[in-house]
CSV table of C-alpha atoms in Angstrom, one decimal:
chain,number,residue,atom,x,y,z
A,1,MET,CA,0.1,-0.1,-0.1
A,2,ALA,CA,1.3,3.5,-0.9
A,3,LYS,CA,2.1,5.8,2.2
A,4,ILE,CA,-1.0,7.5,3.5
A,5,ASN,CA,0.3,10.5,5.4
A,6,SER,CA,-2.4,13.2,4.7
A,7,LEU,CA,-6.0,13.4,5.0
A,8,GLU,CA,-6.1,14.0,1.3
A,9,GLU,CA,-4.9,10.4,0.9
A,10,LEU,CA,-7.5,9.2,3.0
A,11,ARG,CA,-10.1,10.7,1.1
A,12,LYS,CA,-8.7,8.8,-1.9
A,13,ILE,CA,-8.9,5.5,-0.1
A,14,ARG,CA,-12.6,6.6,0.5
A,15,ASP,CA,-13.3,7.1,-3.2
A,16,GLN,CA,-11.6,3.6,-3.9
A,17,ALA,CA,-13.8,2.0,-1.2
A,18,LYS,CA,-17.0,3.5,-2.9
A,19,GLU,CA,-16.0,1.9,-6.1
A,20,SER,CA,-15.4,-1.6,-4.5
A,21,MET,CA,-19.0,-1.1,-2.8
A,22,VAL,CA,-20.9,-0.2,-6.0
A,23,ALA,CA,-20.9,-4.0,-6.9
A,24,ARG,CA,-22.1,-4.9,-3.4
A,25,SER,CA,-25.6,-6.3,-3.3
A,26,GLY,CA,-27.4,-5.2,-0.1
A,27,ASN,CA,-26.3,-7.2,3.1
A,28,ALA,CA,-22.7,-8.4,3.7
A,29,LYS,CA,-22.3,-12.2,2.6
A,30,VAL,CA,-20.2,-12.9,5.5
A,31,LYS,CA,-19.6,-11.9,9.0
A,32,ILE,CA,-16.5,-12.2,11.1
A,33,PHE,CA,-16.9,-12.1,15.0
A,34,ALA,CA,-13.6,-11.5,16.8
A,35,SER,CA,-13.4,-11.4,20.7
A,36,MET,CA,-11.0,-8.5,22.1
A,37,GLY,CA,-11.2,-9.8,25.8
A,38,THR,CA,-8.3,-9.3,28.1
A,39,VAL,CA,-6.9,-12.8,27.3
A,40,GLY,CA,-7.7,-12.7,23.5
A,41,ILE,CA,-5.8,-9.2,23.3
A,42,ALA,CA,-2.7,-10.7,25.3
A,43,GLY,CA,-2.7,-13.9,23.2
A,44,GLY,CA,-2.7,-11.8,19.7
A,45,ALA,CA,-6.2,-11.2,19.2
A,46,ARG,CA,-5.4,-7.7,17.4
A,47,GLU,CA,-2.7,-9.1,15.2
A,48,ALA,CA,-4.9,-11.8,14.0
A,49,LEU,CA,-7.7,-9.6,13.4
A,50,LYS,CA,-5.1,-7.0,11.3
A,51,ALA,CA,-4.0,-9.9,9.4
A,52,MET,CA,-7.3,-10.8,8.5
A,53,ILE,CA,-8.2,-7.3,7.3
A,54,ASP,CA,-4.8,-7.2,5.3
A,55,GLU,CA,-5.9,-10.5,3.6
A,56,LEU,CA,-9.2,-9.4,2.8
A,57,GLU,CA,-8.0,-6.2,1.1
A,58,LYS,CA,-5.1,-8.1,-0.9
A,59,ARG,CA,-7.7,-10.5,-2.2
A,60,ASP,CA,-10.0,-7.3,-3.0
A,61,PHE,CA,-13.0,-9.0,-1.0
A,62,HIS,CA,-15.1,-6.6,0.8
A,63,GLU,CA,-18.4,-8.2,1.3
A,64,VAL,CA,-17.8,-8.8,5.2
A,65,ASP,CA,-18.9,-7.4,8.3
A,66,ILE,CA,-16.3,-7.3,11.1
A,67,ILE,CA,-17.8,-7.5,14.3
A,68,GLU,CA,-16.4,-7.5,18.2
A,69,SER,CA,-18.2,-10.2,19.8
A,70,GLY,CA,-17.1,-10.1,23.6
A,71,SER,CA,-15.4,-13.0,25.0
A,72,MET,CA,-17.1,-16.4,24.7
A,73,GLY,CA,-15.5,-17.5,27.8
A,74,LEU,CA,-13.2,-19.9,26.1
A,75,ASP,CA,-9.9,-18.6,27.4
A,76,ARG,CA,-7.7,-21.4,26.8
A,77,GLU,CA,-8.7,-20.9,23.1
A,78,GLU,CA,-7.9,-17.4,22.8
A,79,PRO,CA,-7.6,-15.7,20.1
A,80,VAL,CA,-11.3,-17.2,19.3
A,81,ILE,CA,-12.5,-15.8,15.7
A,82,SER,CA,-15.9,-16.9,14.0
A,83,VAL,CA,-17.1,-16.9,10.7
A,84,GLU,CA,-20.8,-16.8,9.8
A,85,ARG,CA,-21.2,-18.3,6.2
A,86,ASP,CA,-23.7,-20.1,4.4
A,87,GLY,CA,-26.1,-20.4,7.5
A,88,TYR,CA,-23.2,-21.9,9.9
A,89,LEU,CA,-21.4,-20.1,12.6
A,90,THR,CA,-17.9,-21.8,12.6
A,91,THR,CA,-15.4,-21.0,15.5
A,92,TYR,CA,-11.8,-21.3,15.3
A,93,GLY,CA,-9.5,-21.1,18.5
A,94,ARG,CA,-5.8,-20.0,19.0
A,95,VAL,CA,-5.7,-18.2,15.7
A,96,THR,CA,-2.3,-16.8,14.7
A,97,PRO,CA,-1.8,-14.3,11.9
A,98,ASP,CA,-0.8,-17.2,9.4
A,99,MET,CA,-3.9,-19.0,10.4
A,100,ALA,CA,-6.1,-15.9,10.1
A,101,ARG,CA,-5.0,-15.3,6.7
A,102,GLN,CA,-5.7,-19.0,5.6
A,103,ILE,CA,-9.1,-18.8,7.0
A,104,ILE,CA,-9.9,-15.6,4.9
A,105,ALA,CA,-8.6,-17.3,1.7
A,106,GLN,CA,-10.2,-20.6,2.3
A,107,HIS,CA,-13.3,-20.3,4.4
A,108,VAL,CA,-14.3,-16.4,4.0
A,109,ILE,CA,-13.8,-16.4,0.4
A,110,ASN,CA,-14.1,-19.9,-1.0
A,111,GLY,CA,-16.4,-21.5,1.6
A,112,GLN,CA,-14.4,-24.3,2.5
A,113,ILE,CA,-13.9,-24.6,6.4
A,114,VAL,CA,-10.5,-25.2,7.6
A,115,SER,CA,-11.5,-28.1,9.8
A,116,GLU,CA,-8.5,-28.9,11.8
A,117,TRP,CA,-8.8,-25.5,13.7
A,118,VAL,CA,-12.3,-25.4,14.2
A,119,ILE,CA,-13.3,-25.7,17.7
A,120,ALA,CA,-17.1,-25.4,17.3
A,121,ARG,CA,-19.7,-25.3,14.6
A,122,ASN,CA,-23.5,-24.4,14.9
A,123,LYS,CA,-26.2,-23.9,12.5
A,124,LYS,CA,-27.6,-20.2,12.6
B,1,MET,CA,0.8,-8.0,28.0
B,2,LYS,CA,3.9,-7.6,26.2
B,3,GLU,CA,3.2,-3.8,25.1
B,4,LEU,CA,1.5,-1.0,26.7
B,5,SER,CA,-0.8,-0.6,23.6
B,6,MET,CA,-2.3,-4.1,24.1
B,7,ASN,CA,-3.2,-2.8,27.7
B,8,ILE,CA,-4.6,0.3,26.4
B,9,LEU,CA,-6.9,-1.7,23.9
B,10,ASP,CA,-7.9,-3.8,26.8
B,11,ILE,CA,-8.9,-0.7,28.8
B,12,LEU,CA,-10.9,0.9,25.9
B,13,GLN,CA,-12.7,-2.5,25.4
B,14,ASN,CA,-13.7,-2.2,29.3
B,15,SER,CA,-15.3,1.2,28.4
B,16,VAL,CA,-17.1,-0.5,25.3
B,17,ASN,CA,-18.2,-3.1,27.4
B,18,ALA,CA,-19.5,-0.5,30.0
B,19,LYS,CA,-21.7,1.0,27.0
B,20,ALA,CA,-19.9,3.9,26.7
B,21,LYS,CA,-20.8,6.4,23.8
B,22,SER,CA,-18.1,8.5,24.1
B,23,ILE,CA,-14.4,7.4,24.9
B,24,GLN,CA,-11.3,9.8,25.2
B,25,LEU,CA,-7.9,8.5,25.4
B,26,HIS,CA,-5.2,10.8,26.1
B,27,ILE,CA,-1.6,9.7,26.1
B,28,VAL,CA,1.6,12.1,27.1
B,29,GLU,CA,5.0,11.5,26.6
B,30,ASN,CA,7.6,13.9,28.4
B,31,SER,CA,11.2,13.2,28.2
B,32,ALA,CA,12.0,16.6,30.2
B,33,SER,CA,9.9,15.1,33.2
B,34,ASP,CA,10.4,11.5,32.2
B,35,LEU,CA,7.1,10.8,32.2
B,36,LEU,CA,4.8,8.4,30.4
B,37,GLU,CA,0.9,8.8,31.2
B,38,PHE,CA,-2.1,7.5,29.7
B,39,SER,CA,-5.8,8.0,30.7
B,40,VAL,CA,-9.0,6.6,29.3
B,41,LYS,CA,-12.3,8.6,30.3
B,42,ASP,CA,-15.6,7.2,29.4
B,43,ASP,CA,-19.4,8.0,29.7
B,44,GLY,CA,-20.3,4.3,30.4
B,45,LYS,CA,-22.3,3.0,33.4
B,46,GLY,CA,-19.8,3.5,35.8
B,47,MET,CA,-19.3,1.7,38.8
B,48,ASP,CA,-20.1,2.3,42.6
B,49,GLN,CA,-17.3,2.8,45.4
B,50,GLU,CA,-16.9,-0.8,46.2
B,51,MET,CA,-16.5,-2.1,42.8
B,52,THR,CA,-14.1,0.8,41.9
B,53,LYS,CA,-12.0,-0.4,44.7
B,54,ALA,CA,-11.9,-3.9,43.7
B,55,VAL,CA,-11.2,-3.1,40.1
B,56,PHE,CA,-7.3,-3.4,41.1
B,57,ASP,CA,-7.7,-6.7,43.3
B,58,PRO,CA,-7.8,-9.8,40.9
B,59,PHE,CA,-9.1,-12.0,43.7
B,60,THR,CA,-12.2,-10.1,44.8
B,61,THR,CA,-13.5,-9.7,41.2
B,62,SER,CA,-16.9,-11.2,41.2
B,63,SER,CA,-18.4,-12.6,38.1
B,64,THR,CA,-20.5,-9.3,37.5
B,65,THR,CA,-16.7,-7.4,37.1
B,66,LYS,CA,-15.2,-10.3,35.3
B,67,LYS,CA,-14.9,-7.9,32.2
B,68,VAL,CA,-12.4,-5.8,34.4
B,69,GLY,CA,-10.3,-9.3,34.8
B,70,LEU,CA,-6.6,-9.4,35.3
B,71,GLY,CA,-5.7,-6.7,32.9
B,72,LEU,CA,-5.8,-3.7,35.3
B,73,PRO,CA,-4.3,-5.3,38.6
B,74,PHE,CA,-1.3,-6.5,36.6
B,75,LEU,CA,-0.9,-3.1,34.8
B,76,LYS,CA,-1.2,-1.3,38.3
B,77,ILE,CA,1.7,-3.7,39.4
B,78,GLN,CA,3.8,-3.0,36.4
B,79,ALA,CA,3.4,0.9,36.8
B,80,GLU,CA,4.3,0.8,40.4
B,81,MET,CA,7.5,-1.2,39.6
B,82,CYS,CA,8.4,1.8,37.1
B,83,ASN,CA,8.2,4.4,39.7
B,84,GLY,CA,4.5,5.0,38.6
B,85,SER,CA,1.1,5.3,39.7
B,86,SER,CA,-2.3,4.3,38.9
B,87,GLU,CA,-5.7,5.8,39.7
B,88,ILE,CA,-9.5,5.0,38.9
B,89,THR,CA,-12.3,7.3,39.5
B,90,SER,CA,-16.0,6.3,38.7
B,91,GLN,CA,-19.7,7.2,39.4
B,92,PRO,CA,-22.5,4.9,38.5
B,93,GLY,CA,-24.4,6.5,35.6
B,94,LYS,CA,-21.7,9.0,34.8
B,95,GLY,CA,-18.7,6.9,33.5
B,96,THR,CA,-15.2,5.7,34.6
B,97,THR,CA,-11.8,7.5,34.3
B,98,VAL,CA,-8.5,5.5,34.8
B,99,ARG,CA,-5.1,6.9,34.8
B,100,PHE,CA,-1.5,5.3,34.6
B,101,ARG,CA,1.8,6.7,34.9
B,102,PHE,CA,5.2,5.2,34.2
B,103,GLN,CA,8.8,6.4,34.5
B,104,LEU,CA,9.4,7.0,30.8
B,105,SER,CA,13.1,5.7,30.9
B,106,HIS,CA,12.6,2.9,33.3
B,107,VAL,CA,14.4,-0.1,32.1
B,108,ASP,CA,11.1,-2.4,33.2
B,109,ARG,CA,8.6,-0.2,31.4
B,110,PRO,CA,6.8,-2.2,28.6
B,111,PRO,CA,7.0,-0.8,25.3
B,112,MET,CA,4.5,1.2,23.6
B,113,GLY,CA,4.2,-1.4,20.6
B,114,ASP,CA,1.6,-1.2,18.0
B,115,LEU,CA,-0.3,1.9,19.3
B,116,ALA,CA,-1.7,2.3,15.4
B,117,GLY,CA,-2.9,-0.9,15.6
B,118,THR,CA,-5.0,-0.4,18.8
B,119,LEU,CA,-6.2,2.9,17.7
B,120,SER,CA,-7.3,1.7,14.1
B,121,MET,CA,-8.7,-1.6,15.7
B,122,MET,CA,-11.3,0.8,18.0
B,123,PHE,CA,-12.4,2.7,14.9
B,124,THR,CA,-12.8,-0.5,12.8
B,125,LEU,CA,-14.6,-2.7,15.5
B,126,HIS,CA,-16.4,0.0,17.3
B,127,HIS,CA,-17.5,2.6,14.7
B,128,GLN,CA,-20.6,3.1,16.6
B,129,VAL,CA,-18.7,4.7,19.7
B,130,LEU,CA,-17.5,8.2,19.7
B,131,PHE,CA,-13.6,7.5,20.1
B,132,HIS,CA,-11.2,10.4,20.6
B,133,ALA,CA,-7.5,9.8,21.0
B,134,LEU,CA,-4.8,12.6,21.7
B,135,TYR,CA,-1.0,11.9,21.7
B,136,GLU,CA,1.1,14.4,23.0
B,137,LYS,CA,4.9,14.0,22.9
B,138,ASP,CA,7.4,16.7,23.9
B,139,GLY,CA,5.4,19.5,22.9
B,140,LYS,CA,4.2,17.8,19.6
B,141,SER,CA,0.8,16.5,19.2
B,142,PHE,CA,-1.4,14.1,17.2
B,143,GLU,CA,-5.4,13.8,17.3
B,144,ILE,CA,-7.8,11.6,15.7
B,145,SER,CA,-11.5,11.0,16.2
B,146,THR,CA,-14.5,8.9,15.0
B,147,GLU,CA,-16.2,12.2,14.0
B,148,GLN,CA,-13.2,13.3,12.0
B,149,LEU,CA,-13.0,9.9,10.2
B,150,ARG,CA,-16.7,9.9,9.9
B,151,GLU,CA,-16.7,13.1,7.8
B,152,ILE,CA,-13.9,12.0,5.7
B,153,MET,CA,-15.3,8.7,4.9
B,154,GLN,CA,-19.0,9.7,4.4
B,155,ASP,CA,-21.3,6.8,3.8
B,156,VAL,CA,-18.3,4.3,3.5
B,157,PRO,CA,-18.4,2.5,6.8
B,158,LEU,CA,-15.1,2.5,8.9
B,159,ASN,CA,-15.2,-1.1,8.9
B,160,HIS,CA,-14.7,-1.4,5.3
B,161,PRO,CA,-11.2,-3.5,5.0
B,162,LYS,CA,-9.7,-0.9,2.5
B,163,VAL,CA,-10.7,1.9,4.9
B,164,ALA,CA,-9.5,-0.1,8.1
B,165,LEU,CA,-6.2,-0.4,6.6
B,166,GLY,CA,-6.1,3.1,5.2
B,167,ILE,CA,-6.8,4.6,8.7
B,168,GLU,CA,-4.2,2.2,10.3
B,169,GLU,CA,-1.6,3.6,7.8
B,170,PHE,CA,-2.5,7.1,8.4
B,171,ILE,CA,-2.1,6.5,12.0
B,172,ARG,CA,1.1,4.9,11.8
B,173,GLU,CA,2.7,7.7,9.7
B,174,GLN,CA,1.5,10.5,12.1
B,175,LEU,CA,2.9,8.7,14.9
B,176,ILE,CA,6.3,8.5,13.3
B,177,GLU,CA,6.0,12.1,12.6
B,178,LEU,CA,5.9,13.0,16.3
């Protein structure tokens, strides 16, 4: 990404984002839920989510809603990130930035669950 | 936590959980007085006196205060280890303010770390909250707020990946300038 060191550059980003939204049809297709509790943050939740956002942008995939969900009480599994897609809520545990990128590529964009990292899966 | 910016994200998250509509982060770094101080002020639901006292004690924290957790007690100890201090004031229905001070040059002071990541995460995850951040460093300052970003982004949501990355990059550049 080019350096963004002025508000003017940020306005350009807005215009690019607007263009990418023109093709978007109504509601976001995929929802990503991240928990930002104390344990999650200490375990690298911020880094995992940053990697996700970066991967979404690299792959030019913007039909997502990123939502902070609060801790699910699964401290042992933090950072925990859930993906809502195709009628299912799939939860991944101990998500590293590398795992986060793969979850975006494989599951969020292509609909293929990364089964070895799944800790829970529920029908919505 | 490895970085103070992670503690700051944790504290900001407490404010969000307390249903704050407006959150103000103020960081002051002053080489002359060898001080690093940060405070978070919110207009959330606040706490009564008893709970405010218990915030820094990990062992009396009940399930209703679980959201405060271990983050603040550890940070208090770290601040004290670095010749610093901590304080919390809260009023039910009015909001909460927490403040931490560290000796800037103390060898045990955790690094600030990825503050741009923390700030952009707030704008991305909590775009419905009015968040305002002010960083003052030896007379220079950088300021950013939800209102300012909304005005720039117009109808483009702040959690659009392109926008989220752009905001983070912008903050990172501004902080380097300081």
